[in-house]
Coordinates of C-alpha atoms and ligand atoms in Angstrom, one line a residue:
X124 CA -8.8 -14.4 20.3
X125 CA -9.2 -16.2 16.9
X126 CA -7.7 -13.9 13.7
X127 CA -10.4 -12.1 11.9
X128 CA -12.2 -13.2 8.9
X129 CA -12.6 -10.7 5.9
X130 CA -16.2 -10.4 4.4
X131 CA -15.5 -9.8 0.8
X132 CA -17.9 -9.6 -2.0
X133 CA -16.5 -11.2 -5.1
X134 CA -16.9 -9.7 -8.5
X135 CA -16.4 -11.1 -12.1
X136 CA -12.9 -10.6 -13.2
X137 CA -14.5 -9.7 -16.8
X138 CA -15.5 -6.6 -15.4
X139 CA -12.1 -5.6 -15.7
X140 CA -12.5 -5.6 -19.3
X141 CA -13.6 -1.9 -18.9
X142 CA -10.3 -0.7 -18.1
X143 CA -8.1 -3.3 -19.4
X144 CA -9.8 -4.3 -22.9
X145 CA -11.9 -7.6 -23.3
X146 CA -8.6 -9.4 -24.6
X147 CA -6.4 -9.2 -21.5
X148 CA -10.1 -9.5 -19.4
X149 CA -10.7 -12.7 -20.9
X150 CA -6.8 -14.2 -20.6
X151 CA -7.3 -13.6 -16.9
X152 CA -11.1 -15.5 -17.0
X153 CA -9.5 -18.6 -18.0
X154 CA -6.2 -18.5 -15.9
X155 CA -8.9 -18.5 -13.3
X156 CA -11.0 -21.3 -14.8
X157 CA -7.8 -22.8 -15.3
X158 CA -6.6 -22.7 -11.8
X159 CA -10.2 -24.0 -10.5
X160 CA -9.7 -26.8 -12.0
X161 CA -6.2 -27.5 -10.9
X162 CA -7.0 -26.5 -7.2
X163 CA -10.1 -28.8 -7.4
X164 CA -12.2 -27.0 -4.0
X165 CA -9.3 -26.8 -2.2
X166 CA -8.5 -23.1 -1.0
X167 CA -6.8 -20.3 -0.9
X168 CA -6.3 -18.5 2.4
X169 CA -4.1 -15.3 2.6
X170 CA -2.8 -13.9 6.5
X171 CA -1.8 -10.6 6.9
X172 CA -2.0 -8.0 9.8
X173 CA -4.3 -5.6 9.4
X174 CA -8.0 -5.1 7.4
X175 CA -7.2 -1.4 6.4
X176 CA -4.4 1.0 6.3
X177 CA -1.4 0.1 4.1
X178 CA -0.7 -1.4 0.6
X179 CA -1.1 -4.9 1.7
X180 CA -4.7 -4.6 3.2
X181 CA -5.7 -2.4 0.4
X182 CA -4.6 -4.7 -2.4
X183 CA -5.5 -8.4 -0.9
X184 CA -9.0 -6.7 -0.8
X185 CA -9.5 -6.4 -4.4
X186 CA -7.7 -9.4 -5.7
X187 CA -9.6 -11.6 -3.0
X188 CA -13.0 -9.7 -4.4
X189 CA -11.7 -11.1 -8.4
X190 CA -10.6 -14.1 -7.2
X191 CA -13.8 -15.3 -5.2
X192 CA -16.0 -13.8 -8.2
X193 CA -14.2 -16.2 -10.3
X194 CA -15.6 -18.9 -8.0
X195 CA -12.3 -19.6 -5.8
X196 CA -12.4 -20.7 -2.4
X197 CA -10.4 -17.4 -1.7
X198 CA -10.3 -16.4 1.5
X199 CA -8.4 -14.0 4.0
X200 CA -7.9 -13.5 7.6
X201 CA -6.1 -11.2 10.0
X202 CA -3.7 -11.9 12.6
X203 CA -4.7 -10.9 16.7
X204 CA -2.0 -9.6 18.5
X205 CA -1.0 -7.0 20.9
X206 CA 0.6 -3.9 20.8
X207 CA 4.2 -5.7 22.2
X208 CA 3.7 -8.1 19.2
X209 CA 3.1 -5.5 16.7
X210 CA 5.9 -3.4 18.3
X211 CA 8.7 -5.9 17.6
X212 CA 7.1 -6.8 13.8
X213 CA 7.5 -2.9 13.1
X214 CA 10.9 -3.0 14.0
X215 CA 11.4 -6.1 11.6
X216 CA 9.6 -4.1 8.8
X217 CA 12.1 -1.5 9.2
X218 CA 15.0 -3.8 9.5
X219 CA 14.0 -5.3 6.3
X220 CA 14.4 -2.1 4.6
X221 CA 17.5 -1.9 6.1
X222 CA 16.5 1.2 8.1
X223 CA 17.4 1.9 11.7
X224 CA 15.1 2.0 14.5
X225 CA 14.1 2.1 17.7
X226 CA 11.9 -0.2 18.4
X227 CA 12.0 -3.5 21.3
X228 CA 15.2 -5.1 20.5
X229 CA 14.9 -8.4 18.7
X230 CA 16.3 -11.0 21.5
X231 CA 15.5 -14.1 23.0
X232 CA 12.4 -12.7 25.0
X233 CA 11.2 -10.8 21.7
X234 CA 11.6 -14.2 19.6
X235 CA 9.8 -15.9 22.5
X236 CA 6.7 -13.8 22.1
X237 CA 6.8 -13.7 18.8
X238 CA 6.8 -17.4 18.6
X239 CA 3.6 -17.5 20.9
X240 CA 1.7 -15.4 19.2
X241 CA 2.6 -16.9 15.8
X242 CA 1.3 -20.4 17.6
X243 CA -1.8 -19.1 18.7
X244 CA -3.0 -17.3 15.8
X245 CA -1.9 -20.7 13.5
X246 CA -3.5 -23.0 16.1
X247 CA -6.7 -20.7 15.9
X248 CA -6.7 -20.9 11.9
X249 CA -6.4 -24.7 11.7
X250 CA -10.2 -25.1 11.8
X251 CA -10.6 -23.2 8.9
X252 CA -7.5 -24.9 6.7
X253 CA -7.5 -28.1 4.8
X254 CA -4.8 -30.4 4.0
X255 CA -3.7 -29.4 0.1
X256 CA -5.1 -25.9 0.7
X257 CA -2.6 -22.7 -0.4
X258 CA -1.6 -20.4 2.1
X259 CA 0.0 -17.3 1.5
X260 CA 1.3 -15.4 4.7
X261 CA 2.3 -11.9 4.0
X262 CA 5.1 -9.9 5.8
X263 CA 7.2 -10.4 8.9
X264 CA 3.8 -10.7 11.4
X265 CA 2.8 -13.8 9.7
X266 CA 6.1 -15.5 8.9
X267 CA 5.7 -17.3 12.1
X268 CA 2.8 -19.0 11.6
X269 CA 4.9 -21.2 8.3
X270 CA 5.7 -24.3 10.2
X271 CA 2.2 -24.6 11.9
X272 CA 0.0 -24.5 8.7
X273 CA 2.8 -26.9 6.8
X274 CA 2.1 -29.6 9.5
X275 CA -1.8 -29.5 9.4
X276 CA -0.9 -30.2 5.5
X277 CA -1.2 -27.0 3.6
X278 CA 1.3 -25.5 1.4
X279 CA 2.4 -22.3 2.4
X280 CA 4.1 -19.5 0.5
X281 CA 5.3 -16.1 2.4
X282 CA 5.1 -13.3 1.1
X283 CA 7.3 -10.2 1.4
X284 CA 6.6 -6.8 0.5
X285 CA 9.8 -5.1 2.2
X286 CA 13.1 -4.9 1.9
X287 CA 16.4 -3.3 0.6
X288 CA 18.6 -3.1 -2.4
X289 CA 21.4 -2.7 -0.5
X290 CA 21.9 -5.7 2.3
X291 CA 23.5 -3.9 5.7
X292 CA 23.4 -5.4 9.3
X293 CA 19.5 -4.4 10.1
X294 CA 18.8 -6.4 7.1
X295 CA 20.6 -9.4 8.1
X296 CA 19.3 -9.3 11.7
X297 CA 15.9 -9.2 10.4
X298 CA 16.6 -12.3 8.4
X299 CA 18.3 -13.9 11.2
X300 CA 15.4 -13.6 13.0
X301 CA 13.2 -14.5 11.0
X302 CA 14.8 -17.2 8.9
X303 CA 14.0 -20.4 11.6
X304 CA 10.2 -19.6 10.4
X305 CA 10.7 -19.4 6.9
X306 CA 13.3 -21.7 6.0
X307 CA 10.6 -24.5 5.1
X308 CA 8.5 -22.6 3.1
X309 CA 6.9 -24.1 -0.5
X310 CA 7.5 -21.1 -1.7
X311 CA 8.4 -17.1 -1.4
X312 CA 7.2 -14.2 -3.2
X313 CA 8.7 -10.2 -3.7
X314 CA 7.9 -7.0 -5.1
X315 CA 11.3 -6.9 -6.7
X316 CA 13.9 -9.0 -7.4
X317 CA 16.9 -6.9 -5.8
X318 CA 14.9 -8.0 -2.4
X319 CA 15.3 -11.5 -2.4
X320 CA 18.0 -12.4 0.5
X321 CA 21.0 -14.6 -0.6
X322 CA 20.0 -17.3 1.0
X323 CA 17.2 -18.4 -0.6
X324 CA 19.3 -19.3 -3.6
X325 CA 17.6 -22.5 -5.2
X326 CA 14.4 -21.9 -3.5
X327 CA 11.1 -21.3 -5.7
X328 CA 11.0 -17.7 -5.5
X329 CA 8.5 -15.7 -7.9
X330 CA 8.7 -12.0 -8.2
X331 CA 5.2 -10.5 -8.8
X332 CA 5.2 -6.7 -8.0
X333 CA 1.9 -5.1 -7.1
X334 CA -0.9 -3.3 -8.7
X335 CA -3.9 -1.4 -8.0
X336 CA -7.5 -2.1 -9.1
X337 CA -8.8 0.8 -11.5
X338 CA -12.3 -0.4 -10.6
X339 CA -12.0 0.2 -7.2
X340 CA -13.3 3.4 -4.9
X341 CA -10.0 4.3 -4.9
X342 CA -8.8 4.4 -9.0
X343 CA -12.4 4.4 -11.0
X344 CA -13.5 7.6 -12.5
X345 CA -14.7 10.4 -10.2
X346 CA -15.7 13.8 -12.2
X347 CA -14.4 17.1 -11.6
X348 CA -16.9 18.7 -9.5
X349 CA -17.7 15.4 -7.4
X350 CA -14.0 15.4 -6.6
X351 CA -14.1 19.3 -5.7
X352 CA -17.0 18.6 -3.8
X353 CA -15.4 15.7 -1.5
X354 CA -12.1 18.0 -0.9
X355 CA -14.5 20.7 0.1
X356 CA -16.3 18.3 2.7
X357 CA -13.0 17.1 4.4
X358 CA -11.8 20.8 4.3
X359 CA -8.9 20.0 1.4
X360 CA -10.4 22.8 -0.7
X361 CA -12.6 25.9 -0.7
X362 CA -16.1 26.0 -2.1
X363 CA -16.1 27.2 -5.9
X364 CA -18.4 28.0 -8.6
X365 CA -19.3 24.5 -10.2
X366 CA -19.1 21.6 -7.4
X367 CA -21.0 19.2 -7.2
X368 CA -22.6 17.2 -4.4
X369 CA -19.8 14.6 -2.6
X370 CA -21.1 11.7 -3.9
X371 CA -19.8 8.7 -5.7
X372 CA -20.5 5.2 -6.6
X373 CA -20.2 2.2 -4.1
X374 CA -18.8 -0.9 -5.0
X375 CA -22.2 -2.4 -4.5
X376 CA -23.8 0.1 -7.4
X377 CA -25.0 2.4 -4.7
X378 CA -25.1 5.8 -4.2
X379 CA -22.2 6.8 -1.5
X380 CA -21.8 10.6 -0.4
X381 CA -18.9 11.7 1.7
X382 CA -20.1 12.8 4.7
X383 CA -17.4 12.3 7.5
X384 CA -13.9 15.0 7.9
X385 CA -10.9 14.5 8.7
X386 CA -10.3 12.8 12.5
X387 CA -7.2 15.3 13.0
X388 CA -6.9 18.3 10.9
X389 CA -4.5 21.2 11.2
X390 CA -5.0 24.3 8.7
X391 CA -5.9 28.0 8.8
X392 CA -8.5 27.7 5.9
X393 CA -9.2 25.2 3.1
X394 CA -6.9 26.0 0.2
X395 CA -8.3 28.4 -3.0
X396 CA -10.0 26.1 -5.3
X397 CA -7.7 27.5 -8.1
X398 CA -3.8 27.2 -5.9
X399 CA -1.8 24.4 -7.1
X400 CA -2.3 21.2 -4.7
X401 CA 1.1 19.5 -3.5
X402 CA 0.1 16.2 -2.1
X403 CA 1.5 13.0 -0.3
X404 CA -0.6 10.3 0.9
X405 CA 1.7 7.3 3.5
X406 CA 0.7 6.4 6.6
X407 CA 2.3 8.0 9.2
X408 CA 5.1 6.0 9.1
X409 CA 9.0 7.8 9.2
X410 CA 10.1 5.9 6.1
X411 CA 7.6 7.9 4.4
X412 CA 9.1 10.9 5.8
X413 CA 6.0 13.3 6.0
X414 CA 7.9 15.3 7.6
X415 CA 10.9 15.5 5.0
X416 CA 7.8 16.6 2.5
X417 CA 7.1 19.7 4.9
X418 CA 10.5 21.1 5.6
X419 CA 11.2 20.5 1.8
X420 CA 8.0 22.3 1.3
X421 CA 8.9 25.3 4.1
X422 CA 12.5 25.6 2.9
X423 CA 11.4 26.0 -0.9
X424 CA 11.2 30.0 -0.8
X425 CA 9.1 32.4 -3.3
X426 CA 9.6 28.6 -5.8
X427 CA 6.6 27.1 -4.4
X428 CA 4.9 30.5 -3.5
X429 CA 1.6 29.8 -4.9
X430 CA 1.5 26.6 -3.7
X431 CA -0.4 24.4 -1.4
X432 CA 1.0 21.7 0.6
X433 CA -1.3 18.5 1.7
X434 CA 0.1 16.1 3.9
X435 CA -2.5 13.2 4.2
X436 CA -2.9 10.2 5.9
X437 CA -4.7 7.0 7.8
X438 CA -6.6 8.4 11.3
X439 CA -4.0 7.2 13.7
X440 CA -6.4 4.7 15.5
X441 CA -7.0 2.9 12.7
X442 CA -4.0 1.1 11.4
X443 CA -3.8 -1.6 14.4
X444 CA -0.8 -3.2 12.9
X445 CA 1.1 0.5 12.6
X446 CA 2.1 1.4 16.2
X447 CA 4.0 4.4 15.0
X448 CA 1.1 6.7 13.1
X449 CA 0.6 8.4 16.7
X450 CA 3.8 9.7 17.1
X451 CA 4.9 10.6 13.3
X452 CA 1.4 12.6 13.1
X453 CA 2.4 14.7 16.1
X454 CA 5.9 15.0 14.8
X455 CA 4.2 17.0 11.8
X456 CA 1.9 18.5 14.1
X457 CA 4.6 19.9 16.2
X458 CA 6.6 21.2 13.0
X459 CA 3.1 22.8 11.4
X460 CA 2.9 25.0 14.6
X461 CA 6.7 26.0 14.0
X462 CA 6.3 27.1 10.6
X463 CA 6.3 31.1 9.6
X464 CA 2.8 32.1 9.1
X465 CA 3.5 32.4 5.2
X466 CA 3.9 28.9 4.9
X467 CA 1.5 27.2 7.9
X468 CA -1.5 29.1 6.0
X469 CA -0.2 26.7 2.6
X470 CA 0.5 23.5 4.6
X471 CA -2.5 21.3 5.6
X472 CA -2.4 18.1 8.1
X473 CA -5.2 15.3 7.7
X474 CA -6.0 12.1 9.0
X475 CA -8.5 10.9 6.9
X476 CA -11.3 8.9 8.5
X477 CA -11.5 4.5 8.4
X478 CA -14.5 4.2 9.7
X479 CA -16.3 3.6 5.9
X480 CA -13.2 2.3 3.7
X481 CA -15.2 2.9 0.0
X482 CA -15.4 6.7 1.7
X483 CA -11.8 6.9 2.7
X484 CA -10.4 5.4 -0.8
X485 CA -13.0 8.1 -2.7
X486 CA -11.5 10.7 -0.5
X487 CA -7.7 9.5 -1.6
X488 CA -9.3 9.4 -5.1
X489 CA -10.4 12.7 -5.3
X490 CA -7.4 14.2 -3.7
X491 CA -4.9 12.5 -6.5
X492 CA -7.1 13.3 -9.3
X493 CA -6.8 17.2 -8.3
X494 CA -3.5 17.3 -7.1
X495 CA -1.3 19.7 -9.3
X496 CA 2.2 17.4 -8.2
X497 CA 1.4 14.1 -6.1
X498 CA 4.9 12.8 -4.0
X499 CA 6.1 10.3 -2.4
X500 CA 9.5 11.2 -0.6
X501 CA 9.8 7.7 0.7
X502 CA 13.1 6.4 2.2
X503 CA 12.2 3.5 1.5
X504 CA 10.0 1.7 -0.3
X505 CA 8.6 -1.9 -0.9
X506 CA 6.5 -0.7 -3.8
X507 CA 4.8 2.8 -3.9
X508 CA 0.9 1.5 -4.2
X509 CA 0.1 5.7 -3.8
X510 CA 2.5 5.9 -6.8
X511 CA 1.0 4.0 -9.0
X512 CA -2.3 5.6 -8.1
X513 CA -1.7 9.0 -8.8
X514 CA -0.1 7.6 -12.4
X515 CA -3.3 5.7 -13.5
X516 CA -5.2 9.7 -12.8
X517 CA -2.2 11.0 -14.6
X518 CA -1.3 12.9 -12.1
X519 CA 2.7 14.1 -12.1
X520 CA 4.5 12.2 -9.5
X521 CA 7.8 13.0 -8.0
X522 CA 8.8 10.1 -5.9
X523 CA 12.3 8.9 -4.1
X524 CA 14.3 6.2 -6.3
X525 CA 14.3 3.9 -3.8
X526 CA 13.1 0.2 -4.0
X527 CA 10.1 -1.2 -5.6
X528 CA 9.3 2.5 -6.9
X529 CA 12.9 2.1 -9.3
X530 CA 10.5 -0.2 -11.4
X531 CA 7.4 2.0 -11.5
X532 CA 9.0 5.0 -13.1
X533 CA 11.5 5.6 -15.9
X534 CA 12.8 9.1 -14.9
X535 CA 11.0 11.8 -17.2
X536 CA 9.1 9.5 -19.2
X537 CA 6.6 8.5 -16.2
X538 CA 7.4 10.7 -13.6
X539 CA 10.3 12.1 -11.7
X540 CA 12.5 10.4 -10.0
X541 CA 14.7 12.0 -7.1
X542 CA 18.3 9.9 -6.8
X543 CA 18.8 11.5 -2.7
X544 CA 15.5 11.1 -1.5
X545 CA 16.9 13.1 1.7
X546 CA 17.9 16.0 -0.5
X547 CA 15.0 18.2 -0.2
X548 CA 16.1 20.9 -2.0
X549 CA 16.2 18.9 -5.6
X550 CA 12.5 17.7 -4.2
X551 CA 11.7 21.1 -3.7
X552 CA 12.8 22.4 -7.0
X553 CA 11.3 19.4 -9.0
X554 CA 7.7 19.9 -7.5
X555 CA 8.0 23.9 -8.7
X556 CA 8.9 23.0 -12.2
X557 CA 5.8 20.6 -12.3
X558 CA 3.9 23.4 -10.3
X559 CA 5.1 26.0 -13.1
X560 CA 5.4 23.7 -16.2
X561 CA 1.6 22.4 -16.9
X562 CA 2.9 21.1 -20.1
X563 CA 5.8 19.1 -18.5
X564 CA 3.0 18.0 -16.3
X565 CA 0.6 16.8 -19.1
X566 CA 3.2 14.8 -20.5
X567 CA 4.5 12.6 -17.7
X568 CA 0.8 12.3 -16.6
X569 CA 0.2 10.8 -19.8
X570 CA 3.1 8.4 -19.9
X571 CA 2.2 8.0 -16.0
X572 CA -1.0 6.8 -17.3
X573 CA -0.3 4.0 -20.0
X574 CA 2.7 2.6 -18.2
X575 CA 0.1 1.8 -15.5
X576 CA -1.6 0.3 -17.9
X577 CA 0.6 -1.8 -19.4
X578 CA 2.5 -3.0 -15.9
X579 CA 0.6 -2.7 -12.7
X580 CA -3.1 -3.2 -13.2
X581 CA -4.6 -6.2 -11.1
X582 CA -5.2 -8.4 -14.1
X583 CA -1.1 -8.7 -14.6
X584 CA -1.1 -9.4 -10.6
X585 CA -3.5 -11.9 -10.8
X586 CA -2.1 -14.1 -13.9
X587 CA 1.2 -14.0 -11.7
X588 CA -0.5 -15.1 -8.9
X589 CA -2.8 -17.9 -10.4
X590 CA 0.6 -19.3 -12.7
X591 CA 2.4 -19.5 -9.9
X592 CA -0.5 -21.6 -7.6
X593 CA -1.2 -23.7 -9.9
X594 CA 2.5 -24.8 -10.1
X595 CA 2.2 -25.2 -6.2
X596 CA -1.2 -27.1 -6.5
X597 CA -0.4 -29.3 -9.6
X598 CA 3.4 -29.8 -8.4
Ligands
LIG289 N1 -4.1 4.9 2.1 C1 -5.4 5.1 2.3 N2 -5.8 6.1 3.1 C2 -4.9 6.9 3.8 C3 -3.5 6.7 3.5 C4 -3.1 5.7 2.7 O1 -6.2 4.5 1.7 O2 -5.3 7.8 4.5 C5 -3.7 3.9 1.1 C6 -3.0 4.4 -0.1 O3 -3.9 4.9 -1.0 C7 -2.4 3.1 -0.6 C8 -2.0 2.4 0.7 O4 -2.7 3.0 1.7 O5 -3.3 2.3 -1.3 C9 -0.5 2.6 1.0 O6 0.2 1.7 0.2 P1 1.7 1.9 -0.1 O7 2.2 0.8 -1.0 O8 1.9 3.3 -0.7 O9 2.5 2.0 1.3 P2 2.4 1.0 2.5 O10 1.5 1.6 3.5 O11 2.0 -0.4 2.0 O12 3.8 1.0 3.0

């Protein structure tokens, strides 16, 4: 089966100018005019895994929607592979991060079928790629395909956004196994620098971290009582004096309204409108370590008595290149129905619905806007997109200083940053002093707020991106 074309509808990158100021709008307009010219119709084609779920599908969809409004041949395409395939690339992704796992081991028969399906999914794209075109494959799943697109012609940059600080054995048998792909790369981009292996020395290597797009369903404004009114519809909150119908605006300047729940839910009753919302939004995915969040949450005592606890993430189903979600979701599930009754009655499981992704980002929207404390306990981390998220709402964020998130927050200035992100008692007592300290709160959110402005907004992204292309294109 051939990968899967995205149908994106492109947008002017002026637009932008709303949130980031007609000066830094128009910089970005002609880097793009720029580039066009340079590139001179030939394209640029991105490969990842998966159309929804995850950082990388979420952020290739807005900077593919700039980059084709700004009259790019931009296009993107998913991979087609099975669940062995997307077995083994898992375990790669946590290798990467220098995490343990258990997933199929990475031997000859592994690096067999990986190979196969790598050739099949390049031989199926070389219709749609022409000699001189840029290709950027993202993450271990489409490392493989590097070799095949460089002989039909096209210059080919991966694209990783994993990895670890700290280089240990998983690392280096991830790289080990991946390295015979890569080594002929044009080029090779991270999130952070402290993630580039050793042995790319003297290779072009750009570091461009990631942003969000605060026009998008997911980061534009939603008012109070629209965002009440959503978390009442997926159960998230109870009804209250003053909400408003669920609705919000659709990328195409329609009318949306929130009509679908959660495909999994597990709580006693919708939280009190007025209790102060804890909240963490991953996939299910142990490196996020949901479950870390609710024993943090359950240990915590009369601290986080008032409290409410969310714990939200993709429907299961729906990330096909995440074969974990299933078993982390039930991992929770099986803890929620351990908890004391005190606590299960504060502590609320969802999987939010993919079916509509505008409805599932306005739903993630809402939630971060009215979350009191917004966390992610990650124990590792490429680059926190969910952190970044809940800054540009100015919501306070206590997140695990591990990786990519390092550069997001300054400790107390943006958020709070936990130096053992397995030491839940220090999470525990950070998200009560947010909980308690509404002042505190204000403050980071604020800083939260215009450090997202300044660093990880899509326009910054995109000038990275387009500077380092047109090096590739001119060069
Ligand atoms: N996300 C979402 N719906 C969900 C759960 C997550 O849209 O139910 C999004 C989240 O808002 C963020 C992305 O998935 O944009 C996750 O990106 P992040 O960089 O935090 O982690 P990754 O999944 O890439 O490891």
């Amino acid at each position: 089966m051939p990968p899967v074309e995205a149908n994106v509808t492109g947008a002017d990158p002026l637009l932008l100018g709303d949130a980031v100021g007609p000066a830094r709008a128009g910089d970005l307009n002609t880097a793009f005019q720029e580039m066009r010219e340079t590139l001179a119709g030939r394209g640029i084609i991105d490969v990842n895994s998966t159309m929804n779920g995850g950082g990388v599908a979420e952020m290739l969809h807005r900077l593919q929607r700039y980059s084709r409004g700004a009259g790019l041949d931009a296009r993107w395409f998913t991979l087609r592979a099975g669940p062995d395939f997307f077995a083994l690339t898992k375990q790669l992704h946590h290798f990467l991060h220098g995490a343990d796992a258990s997933g199929p081991p990475l031997d000859r028969a592994g690096a067999e079928h990986y190979a196969e399906v790598c050739q099949d999914n390049a031989r199926a794209l070389l219709g749609a790629i022409r000699p001189g075109d840029l290709v950027v494959l993202h993450d271990p799943q489409a490392a493989g395909l590097v070799p095949h697109l460089q002989r039909a012609g096209a210059r080919v940059i991966w694209r990783c956004h994993v990895g670890t600080d700290d280089p240990n054995t998983y690392s280096e048998r991830a790289w080990a196994f991946l390295r015979p792909s890569l080594e002929t790369a044009d080029a090779y981009v991270f999130s952070r620098k402290e993630h580039v292996p050793g042995w790319l020395a003297g290779r072009r290597v750009a570091v461009i971290p990631p942003s969000i797009d605060p026009l998008s369903a997911k980061n534009r404004p939603l008012a109070p009582s629209a965002a009440a009114a959503i978390l009442n519809q997926v159960g998230l909150r109870a009804p209250a004096d003053g909400d408003g119908p669920a609705i919000y605006r659709r990328d195409d300047g329609s009318v949306g309204r929130v009509r679908r729940t959660p495909t999994s839910l597990f709580s006693t009753s919708p939280p009190p409108a007025d209790a102060p919302l804890i909240l963490q939004v991953s996939r299910w995915d142990p490196l996020k370590d949901m479950a870390g969040v609710l024993t943090s949450f359950a240990d915590a005592g009369s601290s986080l008595d008032g409290a409410h606890l969310a714990l939200v993430g993709p429907d299961v189903t729906g990330v096909t290149d995440d074969p974990e979600g299933g078993r982390v979701f039930a991992e929770c599930a099986a803890l929620w129905h351990r908890l004391p009754d005190r606590v299960r009655t504060r502590t609320h499981l969802a999987c939010l619905p993919m079916a509509d992704t505008e409805e599932n980002a306005v739903i993630v929207n809402a939630l971060q806007r009215s979350a009191a404390v917004v966390t992610q306990k990650s124990l590792a981390e490429g680059f926190g997109l969910t952190v970044t998220e809940a800054m540009w709402k100015g919501s306070p964020v206590v997140a695990s200083a591990v990786g990519g998130i390092r550069d997001q927050i300054e400790h107390g200035v943006h958020g709070i940053l936990l130096d053992d992100p397995s030491d839940g008692v220090s999470f525990a007592a950070h998200a009560s002093s947010l909980v308690g300290d509404r002042y505190l709160a204000g403050v980071l959110g604020v800083g939260a707020r215009r450090r997202v402005r300044e660093n990880f907004l899509d326009d910054r992204q995109l000038l990275q991106q387009t500077s380092l292309y047109r090096s590739m294109a001119g060069g």
